[in-house]
JSON list of C-alpha atoms in Angstrom, two decimals:
[
{"chain": "A", "resi": 9, "resn": "MET", "atom": "CA", "xyz": [-7.20, 8.95, 11.48]},
{"chain": "A", "resi": 10, "resn": "VAL", "atom": "CA", "xyz": [-10.99, 10.26, 13.05]},
{"chain": "A", "resi": 11, "resn": "ASP", "atom": "CA", "xyz": [-12.18, 8.46, 16.77]},
{"chain": "A", "resi": 12, "resn": "GLY", "atom": "CA", "xyz": [-9.20, 6.26, 16.40]},
{"chain": "A", "resi": 13, "resn": "ARG", "atom": "CA", "xyz": [-10.66, 4.42, 13.10]},
{"chain": "A", "resi": 14, "resn": "ILE", "atom": "CA", "xyz": [-8.96, 4.75, 10.02]},
{"chain": "A", "resi": 15, "resn": "GLN", "atom": "CA", "xyz": [-9.95, 8.00, 7.37]},
{"chain": "A", "resi": 16, "resn": "VAL", "atom": "CA", "xyz": [-9.84, 7.13, 3.73]},
{"chain": "A", "resi": 17, "resn": "ILE", "atom": "CA", "xyz": [-9.34, 10.28, 1.72]},
{"chain": "A", "resi": 18, "resn": "GLY", "atom": "CA", "xyz": [-8.81, 8.20, -2.12]},
{"chain": "A", "resi": 19, "resn": "SER", "atom": "CA", "xyz": [-8.37, 5.87, -4.22]},
{"chain": "A", "resi": 20, "resn": "LEU", "atom": "CA", "xyz": [-5.97, 4.53, -6.96]},
{"chain": "A", "resi": 21, "resn": "GLY", "atom": "CA", "xyz": [-8.74, 2.48, -8.51]},
{"chain": "A", "resi": 22, "resn": "ASP", "atom": "CA", "xyz": [-11.44, -0.09, -8.05]},
{"chain": "A", "resi": 23, "resn": "ALA", "atom": "CA", "xyz": [-10.54, -3.79, -7.32]},
{"chain": "A", "resi": 24, "resn": "ASP", "atom": "CA", "xyz": [-12.41, -4.19, -11.26]},
{"chain": "A", "resi": 25, "resn": "GLN", "atom": "CA", "xyz": [-9.03, -2.25, -12.74]},
{"chain": "A", "resi": 26, "resn": "ILE", "atom": "CA", "xyz": [-6.42, -3.80, -10.20]},
{"chain": "A", "resi": 27, "resn": "SER", "atom": "CA", "xyz": [-7.17, -6.73, -10.62]},
{"chain": "A", "resi": 28, "resn": "THR", "atom": "CA", "xyz": [-6.39, -6.87, -14.23]},
{"chain": "A", "resi": 29, "resn": "VAL", "atom": "CA", "xyz": [-3.25, -6.26, -14.09]},
{"chain": "A", "resi": 30, "resn": "LEU", "atom": "CA", "xyz": [-2.22, -9.82, -11.72]},
{"chain": "A", "resi": 31, "resn": "HIS", "atom": "CA", "xyz": [-1.03, -13.03, -12.88]},
{"chain": "A", "resi": 32, "resn": "ASN", "atom": "CA", "xyz": [-3.71, -15.95, -12.34]},
{"chain": "A", "resi": 33, "resn": "ARG", "atom": "CA", "xyz": [-1.46, -19.16, -13.45]},
{"chain": "A", "resi": 34, "resn": "GLY", "atom": "CA", "xyz": [2.40, -17.56, -12.65]},
{"chain": "A", "resi": 35, "resn": "TRP", "atom": "CA", "xyz": [4.30, -15.04, -10.93]},
{"chain": "A", "resi": 36, "resn": "ASN", "atom": "CA", "xyz": [3.16, -11.38, -9.59]},
{"chain": "A", "resi": 37, "resn": "GLU", "atom": "CA", "xyz": [5.56, -8.69, -9.10]},
{"chain": "A", "resi": 38, "resn": "TYR", "atom": "CA", "xyz": [4.84, -6.96, -5.27]},
{"chain": "A", "resi": 39, "resn": "ARG", "atom": "CA", "xyz": [7.43, -3.86, -4.77]},
{"chain": "A", "resi": 40, "resn": "ILE", "atom": "CA", "xyz": [6.56, -1.65, -1.39]},
{"chain": "A", "resi": 41, "resn": "ILE", "atom": "CA", "xyz": [8.56, 0.92, -1.28]},
{"chain": "A", "resi": 42, "resn": "GLY", "atom": "CA", "xyz": [9.46, 2.75, 1.95]},
{"chain": "A", "resi": 43, "resn": "ARG", "atom": "CA", "xyz": [10.54, 6.73, 2.47]},
{"chain": "A", "resi": 44, "resn": "GLY", "atom": "CA", "xyz": [10.29, 7.96, 6.87]},
{"chain": "A", "resi": 45, "resn": "ASN", "atom": "CA", "xyz": [6.35, 7.71, 6.67]},
{"chain": "A", "resi": 46, "resn": "ARG", "atom": "CA", "xyz": [5.42, 7.15, 3.90]},
{"chain": "A", "resi": 47, "resn": "PHE", "atom": "CA", "xyz": [4.32, 3.38, 2.72]},
{"chain": "A", "resi": 48, "resn": "ILE", "atom": "CA", "xyz": [3.49, 2.66, -1.52]},
{"chain": "A", "resi": 49, "resn": "HIS", "atom": "CA", "xyz": [2.75, -0.92, -2.87]},
{"chain": "A", "resi": 50, "resn": "VAL", "atom": "CA", "xyz": [2.48, -1.23, -6.30]},
{"chain": "A", "resi": 51, "resn": "ILE", "atom": "CA", "xyz": [1.40, -4.46, -7.88]},
{"chain": "A", "resi": 52, "resn": "ASN", "atom": "CA", "xyz": [3.12, -5.82, -11.51]},
{"chain": "A", "resi": 53, "resn": "GLY", "atom": "CA", "xyz": [3.79, -2.25, -12.26]},
{"chain": "A", "resi": 54, "resn": "ARG", "atom": "CA", "xyz": [0.58, -0.91, -11.25]},
{"chain": "A", "resi": 55, "resn": "VAL", "atom": "CA", "xyz": [-0.17, 1.59, -7.81]},
{"chain": "A", "resi": 56, "resn": "THR", "atom": "CA", "xyz": [-2.39, -0.04, -5.59]},
{"chain": "A", "resi": 57, "resn": "ALA", "atom": "CA", "xyz": [-2.02, 1.94, -2.54]},
{"chain": "A", "resi": 58, "resn": "ASP", "atom": "CA", "xyz": [-0.22, 5.61, -0.79]},
{"chain": "A", "resi": 59, "resn": "VAL", "atom": "CA", "xyz": [-0.65, 5.88, 2.24]},
{"chain": "A", "resi": 60, "resn": "THR", "atom": "CA", "xyz": [1.45, 8.08, 4.61]},
{"chain": "A", "resi": 61, "resn": "ASP", "atom": "CA", "xyz": [0.50, 7.75, 8.53]},
{"chain": "A", "resi": 62, "resn": "GLU", "atom": "CA", "xyz": [0.40, 11.18, 10.12]},
{"chain": "A", "resi": 63, "resn": "GLN", "atom": "CA", "xyz": [0.24, 9.82, 13.74]},
{"chain": "A", "resi": 64, "resn": "SER", "atom": "CA", "xyz": [4.23, 10.17, 14.41]},
{"chain": "A", "resi": 65, "resn": "ASP", "atom": "CA", "xyz": [3.67, 10.05, 18.35]},
{"chain": "A", "resi": 66, "resn": "GLU", "atom": "CA", "xyz": [2.73, 6.20, 16.98]},
{"chain": "A", "resi": 67, "resn": "CYS", "atom": "CA", "xyz": [5.53, 5.18, 14.44]},
{"chain": "A", "resi": 68, "resn": "ALA", "atom": "CA", "xyz": [8.40, 3.06, 15.33]},
{"chain": "A", "resi": 69, "resn": "LEU", "atom": "CA", "xyz": [11.58, 4.57, 13.39]},
{"chain": "A", "resi": 70, "resn": "SER", "atom": "CA", "xyz": [13.62, 1.11, 13.59]},
{"chain": "A", "resi": 71, "resn": "GLY", "atom": "CA", "xyz": [12.48, -2.31, 13.94]},
{"chain": "A", "resi": 72, "resn": "ILE", "atom": "CA", "xyz": [11.71, -5.29, 12.61]},
{"chain": "A", "resi": 73, "resn": "LEU", "atom": "CA", "xyz": [9.82, -5.09, 8.84]},
{"chain": "A", "resi": 74, "resn": "ALA", "atom": "CA", "xyz": [8.21, -8.51, 8.43]},
{"chain": "A", "resi": 75, "resn": "LEU", "atom": "CA", "xyz": [5.94, -9.45, 5.44]}
]
């Protein structure tokens, strides 16, 4: 984070590439994997986000996860 802003440090593909795995007329499988301060988002088998939260002083180690 720089000056309180989120900093993007990489990309797992552009939006056009990722949209090729989406099913417009049907179900999509969306998995969110959380391990410690790392979160991985997968849509239809394709990793779309891999985030590590480095703000250890701001994290909650327990509580409710709502989607």
